[in-house]
mmCIF file of C-alpha atoms in Angstrom:
data_model
loop_
_atom_site.group_PDB
_atom_site.id
_atom_site.type_symbol
_atom_site.label_atom_id
_atom_site.label_comp_id
_atom_site.label_asym_id
_atom_site.label_seq_id
_atom_site.Cartn_x
_atom_site.Cartn_y
_atom_site.Cartn_z
ATOM 1 C CA MET A 11 -3.636 26.428 -4.068
ATOM 2 C CA GLN A 12 -0.732 23.992 -4.137
ATOM 3 C CA ALA A 13 -1.984 20.427 -4.354
ATOM 4 C CA LEU A 14 1.276 18.504 -3.850
ATOM 5 C CA GLN A 15 3.650 18.742 -0.920
ATOM 6 C CA ILE A 16 7.124 17.194 -0.810
ATOM 7 C CA HIS A 17 8.404 15.965 2.549
ATOM 8 C CA ALA A 18 11.729 14.219 3.016
ATOM 9 C CA GLY A 19 14.135 12.852 5.585
ATOM 10 C CA PRO A 20 17.404 14.716 6.307
ATOM 11 C CA ARG A 21 19.593 12.780 3.860
ATOM 12 C CA ALA A 22 16.966 12.941 1.119
ATOM 13 C CA ARG A 23 16.473 16.699 1.559
ATOM 14 C CA ILE A 24 20.169 17.302 0.931
ATOM 15 C CA ARG A 25 20.074 15.105 -2.165
ATOM 16 C CA LEU A 26 17.009 16.871 -3.576
ATOM 17 C CA ALA A 27 18.576 20.279 -3.019
ATOM 18 C CA GLU A 28 21.753 19.211 -4.820
ATOM 19 C CA ARG A 29 20.318 17.099 -7.656
ATOM 20 C CA GLY A 30 16.598 17.669 -7.869
ATOM 21 C CA LEU A 31 14.131 14.796 -8.113
ATOM 22 C CA ARG A 32 15.574 12.362 -10.665
ATOM 23 C CA ALA A 33 14.054 9.118 -11.878
ATOM 24 C CA ASP A 34 17.406 7.325 -11.909
ATOM 25 C CA ASP A 35 17.847 7.973 -8.164
ATOM 26 C CA VAL A 36 14.790 5.898 -7.198
ATOM 27 C CA ARG A 37 15.532 2.467 -5.726
ATOM 28 C CA VAL A 38 12.361 1.672 -3.750
ATOM 29 C CA ILE A 39 8.700 2.704 -3.990
ATOM 30 C CA PRO A 40 6.439 1.756 -1.055
ATOM 31 C CA ALA A 41 2.650 1.737 -1.351
ATOM 32 C CA ALA A 42 0.596 1.978 1.844
ATOM 33 C CA ALA A 43 -2.558 0.245 2.961
ATOM 34 C CA GLY A 44 -5.486 2.589 3.486
ATOM 35 C CA GLY A 45 -8.270 1.353 1.223
ATOM 36 C CA PRO A 46 -9.899 3.969 -1.030
ATOM 37 C CA LYS A 47 -7.465 6.679 0.112
ATOM 38 C CA GLY A 48 -4.980 5.205 -2.361
ATOM 39 C CA LEU A 49 -7.184 6.304 -5.266
ATOM 40 C CA ILE A 50 -5.980 9.899 -4.865
ATOM 41 C CA LEU A 51 -2.556 8.716 -6.068
ATOM 42 C CA ASN A 52 -3.849 7.247 -9.323
ATOM 43 C CA GLY A 53 -2.666 10.131 -11.494
ATOM 44 C CA LEU A 54 0.761 10.066 -9.869
ATOM 45 C CA ASP A 55 0.954 6.301 -10.408
ATOM 46 C CA ARG A 56 0.138 6.657 -14.102
ATOM 47 C CA HIS A 57 2.919 9.209 -14.551
ATOM 48 C CA ILE A 58 5.575 7.722 -12.269
ATOM 49 C CA PHE A 59 5.278 4.177 -13.608
ATOM 50 C CA GLY A 60 4.798 5.410 -17.140
ATOM 51 C CA PRO A 61 6.925 8.118 -18.753
ATOM 52 C CA TRP A 62 8.902 9.205 -15.683
ATOM 53 C CA LEU A 63 10.492 5.920 -14.587
ATOM 54 C CA GLY A 64 10.509 4.915 -18.237
ATOM 55 C CA SER A 65 13.299 7.445 -18.714
ATOM 56 C CA SER A 66 15.603 5.509 -16.349
ATOM 57 C CA ALA A 67 17.134 2.026 -16.433
ATOM 58 C CA GLN A 68 17.750 0.786 -12.842
ATOM 59 C CA ASP A 69 15.839 -1.949 -11.014
ATOM 60 C CA VAL A 70 13.150 -0.612 -8.662
ATOM 61 C CA HIS A 71 11.688 -2.514 -5.711
ATOM 62 C CA LEU A 72 7.916 -2.086 -5.332
ATOM 63 C CA LEU A 73 6.587 -2.732 -1.811
ATOM 64 C CA GLY A 74 2.842 -2.940 -1.253
ATOM 65 C CA ALA A 75 0.260 -3.729 1.409
ATOM 66 C CA SER A 76 -3.510 -3.955 0.810
ATOM 67 C CA ILE A 77 -4.520 -1.460 -1.914
ATOM 68 C CA GLY A 78 -0.809 -0.691 -2.159
ATOM 69 C CA ALA A 79 -0.217 -4.319 -3.151
ATOM 70 C CA TRP A 80 -2.857 -4.021 -5.887
ATOM 71 C CA ARG A 81 -1.259 -0.776 -7.090
ATOM 72 C CA MET A 82 2.264 -2.218 -7.204
ATOM 73 C CA ALA A 83 1.147 -5.413 -8.953
ATOM 74 C CA THR A 84 -0.616 -3.184 -11.498
ATOM 75 C CA ALA A 85 2.641 -1.307 -12.117
ATOM 76 C CA CYS A 86 4.272 -4.617 -13.087
ATOM 77 C CA LEU A 87 1.748 -5.132 -15.907
ATOM 78 C CA GLY A 88 3.252 -2.277 -17.923
ATOM 79 C CA ASN A 89 1.135 0.219 -19.899
ATOM 80 C CA ALA A 90 0.662 2.322 -16.764
ATOM 81 C CA GLU A 91 -1.853 4.741 -18.266
ATOM 82 C CA GLU A 92 -4.307 2.015 -19.235
ATOM 83 C CA GLU A 93 -3.797 -0.362 -16.298
ATOM 84 C CA PHE A 94 -4.020 2.254 -13.536
ATOM 85 C CA ALA A 95 -7.068 3.810 -15.165
ATOM 86 C CA ARG A 96 -8.659 0.353 -15.066
ATOM 87 C CA LEU A 97 -7.694 -0.078 -11.394
ATOM 88 C CA ALA A 98 -9.470 3.176 -10.486
ATOM 89 C CA VAL A 99 -12.678 2.164 -12.245
ATOM 90 C CA GLU A 100 -12.661 -1.390 -10.863
ATOM 91 C CA TYR A 101 -11.962 -0.249 -7.314
ATOM 92 C CA ALA A 102 -14.507 2.568 -7.376
ATOM 93 C CA HIS A 103 -17.323 0.286 -8.543
ATOM 94 C CA GLN A 104 -16.873 -2.371 -5.852
ATOM 95 C CA ASP A 105 -20.224 -3.945 -5.015
ATOM 96 C CA TYR A 106 -20.910 -7.179 -3.170
ATOM 97 C CA GLU A 107 -24.043 -9.258 -2.704
ATOM 98 C CA HIS A 108 -25.865 -8.465 0.528
ATOM 99 C CA ALA A 109 -29.300 -8.505 2.095
ATOM 100 C CA PRO A 110 -31.260 -5.231 1.870
ATOM 101 C CA GLY A 111 -30.216 -2.814 4.592
ATOM 102 C CA LYS A 112 -27.344 -5.017 5.738
ATOM 103 C CA ALA A 113 -23.617 -5.018 5.085
ATOM 104 C CA PRO A 114 -22.229 -7.833 2.914
ATOM 105 C CA THR A 115 -20.732 -10.796 4.743
ATOM 106 C CA ALA A 116 -16.988 -11.327 4.881
ATOM 107 C CA ALA A 117 -17.416 -14.442 2.744
ATOM 108 C CA SER A 118 -19.298 -12.443 0.108
ATOM 109 C CA VAL A 119 -16.659 -9.699 -0.012
ATOM 110 C CA SER A 120 -13.815 -12.223 -0.169
ATOM 111 C CA GLY A 121 -15.492 -14.137 -2.973
ATOM 112 C CA GLY A 122 -16.218 -11.018 -4.994
ATOM 113 C CA PHE A 123 -12.805 -9.525 -4.427
ATOM 114 C CA ALA A 124 -11.028 -12.764 -5.344
ATOM 115 C CA ALA A 125 -13.047 -12.907 -8.552
ATOM 116 C CA LYS A 126 -12.047 -9.331 -9.398
ATOM 117 C CA LEU A 127 -8.340 -9.996 -8.800
ATOM 118 C CA ASN A 128 -8.573 -13.112 -10.966
ATOM 119 C CA GLU A 129 -10.287 -11.082 -13.695
ATOM 120 C CA VAL A 130 -7.482 -8.506 -13.648
ATOM 121 C CA PHE A 131 -4.404 -10.663 -12.978
ATOM 122 C CA GLY A 132 -5.471 -14.237 -13.768
ATOM 123 C CA GLY A 133 -3.414 -15.636 -16.628
ATOM 124 C CA ARG A 134 -1.038 -12.672 -16.344
ATOM 125 C CA GLU A 135 0.992 -13.935 -13.390
ATOM 126 C CA ALA A 136 4.073 -14.495 -15.532
ATOM 127 C CA GLN A 137 3.768 -10.960 -16.889
ATOM 128 C CA VAL A 138 3.689 -9.481 -13.376
ATOM 129 C CA LEU A 139 6.687 -11.530 -12.265
ATOM 130 C CA SER A 140 8.848 -11.005 -15.326
ATOM 131 C CA HIS A 141 8.903 -7.222 -15.510
ATOM 132 C CA PRO A 142 12.436 -6.378 -16.662
ATOM 133 C CA ARG A 143 13.003 -3.717 -13.970
ATOM 134 C CA PHE A 144 10.339 -3.874 -11.258
ATOM 135 C CA ARG A 145 10.701 -6.286 -8.330
ATOM 136 C CA LEU A 146 7.413 -6.873 -6.515
ATOM 137 C CA HIS A 147 7.122 -7.496 -2.747
ATOM 138 C CA LEU A 148 3.645 -8.144 -1.271
ATOM 139 C CA PHE A 149 3.237 -7.685 2.491
ATOM 140 C CA THR A 150 0.860 -9.909 4.470
ATOM 141 C CA SER A 151 0.152 -10.597 8.160
ATOM 142 C CA ARG A 152 0.243 -14.247 9.235
ATOM 143 C CA GLY A 153 -1.585 -15.252 12.413
ATOM 144 C CA ARG A 154 0.272 -17.178 15.107
ATOM 145 C CA HIS A 155 -1.006 -19.403 17.939
ATOM 146 C CA VAL A 156 -4.730 -18.672 18.424
ATOM 147 C CA LEU A 157 -4.731 -16.678 15.173
ATOM 148 C CA ALA A 158 -3.168 -19.539 13.207
ATOM 149 C CA ARG A 159 -6.645 -20.443 11.919
ATOM 150 C CA GLU A 160 -9.650 -18.214 11.462
ATOM 151 C CA GLY A 161 -12.611 -18.911 13.742
ATOM 152 C CA ARG A 162 -15.773 -17.330 15.139
ATOM 153 C CA LEU A 163 -14.271 -17.023 18.627
ATOM 154 C CA ARG A 164 -10.532 -17.349 18.140
ATOM 155 C CA THR A 165 -10.238 -14.508 15.613
ATOM 156 C CA PRO A 166 -11.731 -11.749 17.803
ATOM 157 C CA LEU A 167 -9.922 -13.178 20.836
ATOM 158 C CA GLY A 168 -6.623 -13.223 18.963
ATOM 159 C CA TYR A 169 -7.006 -9.688 17.654
ATOM 160 C CA PHE A 170 -7.910 -8.443 21.123
ATOM 161 C CA GLY A 171 -4.633 -9.974 22.309
ATOM 162 C CA ALA A 172 -2.730 -8.370 19.447
ATOM 163 C CA PHE A 173 -4.315 -4.984 20.194
ATOM 164 C CA ALA A 174 -3.482 -5.178 23.903
ATOM 165 C CA THR A 175 0.079 -6.328 23.246
ATOM 166 C CA ASN A 176 0.653 -3.603 20.669
ATOM 167 C CA LEU A 177 -0.241 -0.964 23.255
ATOM 168 C CA VAL A 178 2.807 -2.092 25.210
ATOM 169 C CA SER A 179 5.198 -2.719 22.309
ATOM 170 C CA ARG A 180 4.821 -2.931 18.552
ATOM 171 C CA ARG A 181 7.593 -5.537 18.393
ATOM 172 C CA ALA A 182 5.799 -7.663 21.003
ATOM 173 C CA MET A 183 2.744 -7.887 18.722
ATOM 174 C CA GLY A 184 4.866 -10.326 16.709
ATOM 175 C CA ALA A 185 3.758 -13.003 19.168
ATOM 176 C CA TRP A 186 0.313 -12.785 17.549
ATOM 177 C CA LEU A 187 0.979 -11.639 13.988
ATOM 178 C CA GLU A 188 4.035 -12.201 11.838
ATOM 179 C CA ARG A 189 5.046 -10.140 8.814
ATOM 180 C CA VAL A 190 5.361 -12.400 5.757
ATOM 181 C CA VAL A 191 6.621 -10.784 2.556
ATOM 182 C CA PHE A 192 6.046 -12.565 -0.739
ATOM 183 C CA SER A 193 9.003 -11.401 -2.821
ATOM 184 C CA ASP A 194 10.324 -11.540 -6.339
ATOM 185 C CA LEU A 195 13.544 -13.375 -5.545
ATOM 186 C CA ARG A 196 15.399 -12.176 -8.647
ATOM 187 C CA SER A 197 16.513 -9.351 -6.349
ATOM 188 C CA PRO A 198 16.044 -9.565 -2.574
ATOM 189 C CA LEU A 199 14.685 -6.657 -0.579
ATOM 190 C CA PRO A 200 17.461 -4.058 -0.385
ATOM 191 C CA MET A 201 16.942 -3.554 3.365
ATOM 192 C CA LEU A 202 16.812 -5.910 6.355
ATOM 193 C CA LEU A 203 13.562 -6.550 8.226
ATOM 194 C CA LYS A 204 14.845 -6.544 11.800
ATOM 195 C CA ASP A 205 12.328 -4.106 13.258
ATOM 196 C CA TYR A 206 9.570 -6.726 13.626
ATOM 197 C CA ARG A 207 9.065 -10.504 13.482
ATOM 198 C CA SER A 208 9.376 -11.235 9.749
ATOM 199 C CA ARG A 209 9.988 -13.810 7.099
ATOM 200 C CA GLN A 210 10.360 -13.609 3.336
ATOM 201 C CA VAL A 211 9.085 -16.250 0.897
ATOM 202 C CA GLU A 212 9.139 -16.592 -2.859
ATOM 203 C CA LEU A 213 6.436 -14.888 -4.882
ATOM 204 C CA ASN A 214 5.643 -17.081 -7.875
ATOM 205 C CA ARG A 215 2.898 -17.943 -10.360
ATOM 206 C CA ARG A 216 1.256 -20.439 -8.004
ATOM 207 C CA ASN A 217 0.810 -18.036 -5.100
ATOM 208 C CA LEU A 218 0.586 -14.552 -6.641
ATOM 209 C CA LEU A 219 -3.221 -14.290 -6.622
ATOM 210 C CA GLN A 220 -3.550 -15.727 -3.110
ATOM 211 C CA ALA A 221 -0.796 -13.513 -1.728
ATOM 212 C CA LEU A 222 -2.435 -10.473 -3.329
ATOM 213 C CA LEU A 223 -5.841 -11.432 -1.915
ATOM 214 C CA ALA A 224 -4.327 -12.005 1.534
ATOM 215 C CA SER A 225 -2.576 -8.633 1.470
ATOM 216 C CA CYS A 226 -6.002 -7.011 0.914
ATOM 217 C CA SER A 227 -7.978 -9.156 3.414
ATOM 218 C CA ILE A 228 -9.021 -6.775 6.184
ATOM 219 C CA PRO A 229 -9.946 -8.770 9.305
ATOM 220 C CA PHE A 230 -13.722 -9.150 9.805
ATOM 221 C CA TRP A 231 -14.389 -7.434 6.449
ATOM 222 C CA LEU A 232 -12.897 -10.302 4.439
ATOM 223 C CA LYS A 233 -12.021 -13.884 5.272
ATOM 224 C CA ALA A 234 -8.428 -14.855 5.955
ATOM 225 C CA VAL A 235 -6.533 -16.715 3.220
ATOM 226 C CA HIS A 236 -5.226 -20.020 4.566
ATOM 227 C CA ASP A 237 -2.147 -22.040 3.662
ATOM 228 C CA ILE A 238 -0.764 -20.107 0.704
ATOM 229 C CA PRO A 239 1.432 -22.331 -1.525
ATOM 230 C CA GLY A 240 5.131 -22.011 -0.779
ATOM 231 C CA ALA A 241 4.564 -20.218 2.544
ATOM 232 C CA PRO A 242 4.197 -21.473 6.134
ATOM 233 C CA ARG A 243 0.759 -22.868 6.967
ATOM 234 C CA GLY A 244 -1.596 -20.472 8.652
ATOM 235 C CA ALA A 245 -4.156 -17.715 8.262
ATOM 236 C CA TYR A 246 -3.026 -14.674 6.278
ATOM 237 C CA TRP A 247 -4.605 -11.243 6.563
ATOM 238 C CA ASP A 248 -4.136 -7.696 5.326
ATOM 239 C CA GLY A 249 -0.500 -6.625 5.190
ATOM 240 C CA GLY A 250 -1.539 -3.287 6.652
ATOM 241 C CA ILE A 251 -2.069 -4.827 10.091
ATOM 242 C CA THR A 252 1.658 -5.272 10.621
ATOM 243 C CA ASP A 253 2.719 -2.631 8.064
ATOM 244 C CA TYR A 254 0.026 -0.010 7.622
ATOM 245 C CA HIS A 255 2.323 2.479 5.895
ATOM 246 C CA LEU A 256 5.463 0.336 5.528
ATOM 247 C CA HIS A 257 7.594 2.274 8.030
ATOM 248 C CA LEU A 258 10.677 0.127 7.350
ATOM 249 C CA ASP A 259 14.383 0.690 7.910
ATOM 250 C CA TYR A 260 15.009 2.293 4.532
ATOM 251 C CA ALA A 261 18.061 4.117 5.885
ATOM 252 C CA GLN A 262 19.918 0.786 5.832
ATOM 253 C CA MET A 263 19.101 0.274 2.135
ATOM 254 C CA LEU A 264 21.980 -1.231 0.223
ATOM 255 C CA GLY A 265 23.433 1.075 -2.418
ATOM 256 C CA ASP A 266 22.877 4.717 -3.206
ATOM 257 C CA GLY A 267 19.579 6.364 -4.038
ATOM 258 C CA ILE A 268 16.239 7.376 -2.548
ATOM 259 C CA VAL A 269 12.943 5.834 -1.508
ATOM 260 C CA LEU A 270 10.138 7.598 -3.385
ATOM 261 C CA TYR A 271 6.886 7.343 -1.456
ATOM 262 C CA PRO A 272 3.655 8.547 -3.128
ATOM 263 C CA HIS A 273 1.424 8.679 -0.041
ATOM 264 C CA PHE A 274 -1.977 10.042 0.872
ATOM 265 C CA GLN A 275 -0.631 11.818 3.964
ATOM 266 C CA ARG A 276 2.607 13.146 5.415
ATOM 267 C CA SER A 277 3.052 10.714 8.332
ATOM 268 C CA VAL A 278 4.183 7.109 7.873
ATOM 269 C CA VAL A 279 2.335 5.068 10.534
ATOM 270 C CA PRO A 280 3.969 1.689 11.328
ATOM 271 C CA GLY A 281 0.972 -0.646 11.871
ATOM 272 C CA TRP A 282 -2.817 -0.523 11.533
ATOM 273 C CA LEU A 283 -3.200 -0.830 15.309
ATOM 274 C CA ASP A 284 -0.967 2.238 15.706
ATOM 275 C CA LYS A 285 -3.491 4.581 14.099
ATOM 276 C CA ALA A 286 -4.699 5.843 17.472
ATOM 277 C CA LEU A 287 -1.199 5.910 18.994
ATOM 278 C CA LYS A 288 -0.069 9.355 17.855
ATOM 279 C CA HIS A 289 3.378 9.016 19.429
ATOM 280 C CA ARG A 290 4.148 6.328 16.827
ATOM 281 C CA HIS A 291 3.329 8.630 13.913
ATOM 282 C CA ALA A 292 6.504 10.689 14.220
ATOM 283 C CA PRO A 293 9.297 10.216 11.658
ATOM 284 C CA SER A 294 12.211 8.027 12.678
ATOM 285 C CA ALA A 295 15.780 7.569 11.474
ATOM 286 C CA PHE A 296 14.408 4.778 9.253
ATOM 287 C CA LEU A 297 13.096 7.500 6.912
ATOM 288 C CA ASP A 298 16.297 9.510 6.448
ATOM 289 C CA ASN A 299 16.453 8.755 2.700
ATOM 290 C CA VAL A 300 12.689 8.812 2.038
ATOM 291 C CA VAL A 301 10.830 11.358 -0.129
ATOM 292 C CA VAL A 302 7.080 11.513 0.550
ATOM 293 C CA LEU A 303 4.718 12.936 -2.071
ATOM 294 C CA ALA A 304 1.476 13.882 -0.303
ATOM 295 C CA PRO A 305 -1.623 15.971 -1.014
ATOM 296 C CA SER A 306 -1.858 19.249 0.871
ATOM 297 C CA GLU A 307 -4.612 19.825 3.439
ATOM 298 C CA GLU A 308 -6.104 22.582 1.271
ATOM 299 C CA PHE A 309 -6.272 20.253 -1.711
ATOM 300 C CA VAL A 310 -7.962 17.509 0.344
ATOM 301 C CA LYS A 311 -10.621 19.985 1.485
ATOM 302 C CA SER A 312 -11.478 20.631 -2.178
ATOM 303 C CA LEU A 313 -12.415 16.981 -2.765
ATOM 304 C CA PRO A 314 -15.941 15.503 -2.511
ATOM 305 C CA ARG A 315 -17.099 15.649 1.133
ATOM 306 C CA ALA A 316 -13.888 17.632 1.846
ATOM 307 C CA LYS A 317 -11.833 14.498 2.445
ATOM 308 C CA LEU A 318 -10.009 11.645 0.765
ATOM 309 C CA PRO A 319 -12.121 8.681 -0.341
ATOM 310 C CA ASP A 320 -12.366 6.201 2.530
ATOM 311 C CA ARG A 321 -14.314 3.190 3.746
ATOM 312 C CA ALA A 322 -16.820 5.406 5.583
ATOM 313 C CA ASP A 323 -18.193 6.210 2.128
ATOM 314 C CA PHE A 324 -19.658 2.706 1.917
ATOM 315 C CA GLN A 325 -21.990 3.629 4.784
ATOM 316 C CA HIS A 326 -22.563 7.200 3.585
ATOM 317 C CA TYR A 327 -23.703 6.202 0.086
ATOM 318 C CA GLY A 328 -25.284 2.904 1.109
ATOM 319 C CA ASP A 329 -26.566 0.960 -1.876
ATOM 320 C CA ASP A 330 -26.063 3.890 -4.266
ATOM 321 C CA VAL A 331 -22.936 2.419 -5.843
ATOM 322 C CA ASN A 332 -22.994 4.856 -8.740
ATOM 323 C CA ALA A 333 -22.986 7.900 -6.434
ATOM 324 C CA ARG A 334 -20.040 6.521 -4.453
ATOM 325 C CA ALA A 335 -18.145 5.599 -7.620
ATOM 326 C CA SER A 336 -18.819 9.030 -9.098
ATOM 327 C CA ALA A 337 -17.391 10.768 -6.009
ATOM 328 C CA TRP A 338 -14.337 8.525 -5.933
ATOM 329 C CA LEU A 339 -13.623 8.934 -9.640
ATOM 330 C CA ARG A 340 -14.005 12.697 -9.301
ATOM 331 C CA ALA A 341 -11.295 12.519 -6.621
ATOM 332 C CA VAL A 342 -9.152 10.530 -9.069
ATOM 333 C CA ARG A 343 -9.583 13.259 -11.685
ATOM 334 C CA GLU A 344 -8.760 15.966 -9.142
ATOM 335 C CA GLY A 345 -5.674 13.939 -8.210
ATOM 336 C CA GLU A 346 -4.262 14.628 -11.650
ATOM 337 C CA ARG A 347 -3.195 17.973 -10.195
ATOM 338 C CA LEU A 348 -0.729 16.027 -8.038
ATOM 339 C CA ARG A 349 0.634 14.440 -11.205
ATOM 340 C CA ASP A 350 0.958 17.743 -13.027
ATOM 341 C CA GLU A 351 2.754 19.454 -10.137
ATOM 342 C CA PHE A 352 5.084 16.478 -9.738
ATOM 343 C CA ALA A 353 5.925 16.517 -13.456
ATOM 344 C CA THR A 354 6.795 20.218 -13.236
ATOM 345 C CA LEU A 355 8.868 19.668 -10.101
ATOM 346 C CA THR A 356 11.012 16.986 -11.755
ATOM 347 C CA GLN A 357 12.178 19.520 -14.339
ATOM 348 C CA SER A 358 13.995 21.495 -11.633
ATOM 349 C CA SER A 359 17.672 20.950 -10.862
ATOM 350 C CA SER A 360 17.063 21.670 -7.166
ATOM 351 C CA VAL A 361 14.022 20.798 -5.038
ATOM 352 C CA GLN A 362 13.373 22.191 -1.563
ATOM 353 C CA ALA A 363 11.485 19.626 0.495
ATOM 354 C CA LEU A 364 9.732 20.057 3.837
ATOM 355 C CA PRO A 365 10.796 17.904 6.797
ATOM 356 C CA LEU A 366 8.795 14.758 7.467
#
């Protein structure tokens, strides 16, 4: 059984066939939202951000939303083997205070998650932001109008409006939710953000932890993060709402090279509210220079419960945190097959990729 599948846009497929998959060709690495699904990529992350990219010298832009933001910030700490192994353990053992038989409150999850991010990244902000080659960009969703502040009535009302508007037009959803990217300004994003209402602000030591928390703050599961320093006032939520899988206009990327996308599936879905809109899952011209590394369906069926780790596991395992963590960490270990197949693939002078 082949665990890893390589999918690529038309321009990227030609490049792979002519040159193979080379570390010095990589200019951008996106990292999707998707909660626990991102754990399956842990082995790939340890290899890509460790020895593989370590053999090259160019700057690489790291784009992340939600768990993808946590993964990309982890890459900027260096020592990929140790730091990504820690991420897997910390994420798998998530547990928040709650009444027996009831789900934890959003305030409890936000408090616990903020404490965990501070434990991992607190005091290391300068280290994250001074990586000699990696340029970090954290994606968040900022509420507008009724969603400008979180509230018992205004939040569900605002998200109902965003959902209804998105059915008509993804771009029109910008009336409710704006994409705000917190960016390492040593090197700006190498592509324009004209596909959706957007703004870019400086990522710095004062706002790194809050921007990271906001990027992971799923509406109704966690509280919004308000008024992040250096950014416009407002309520900030999970970057996956506006950019679930970061389906950006990579084809307009400045300079030569490819976008390497370790992903937990083949399709690159634009926004979280597009999950049910299958017609928006198709590849676009934006992805012409993108290479997606994804687990095969057969490999996924071999995992615990025959699927990727996901948030449904919180309900399935209930209060048995150790059982859930054990299943998730087994998936992480199985995911090392993706790493091993990728490492073998990069030794080839020509790679045949499947279409996206």
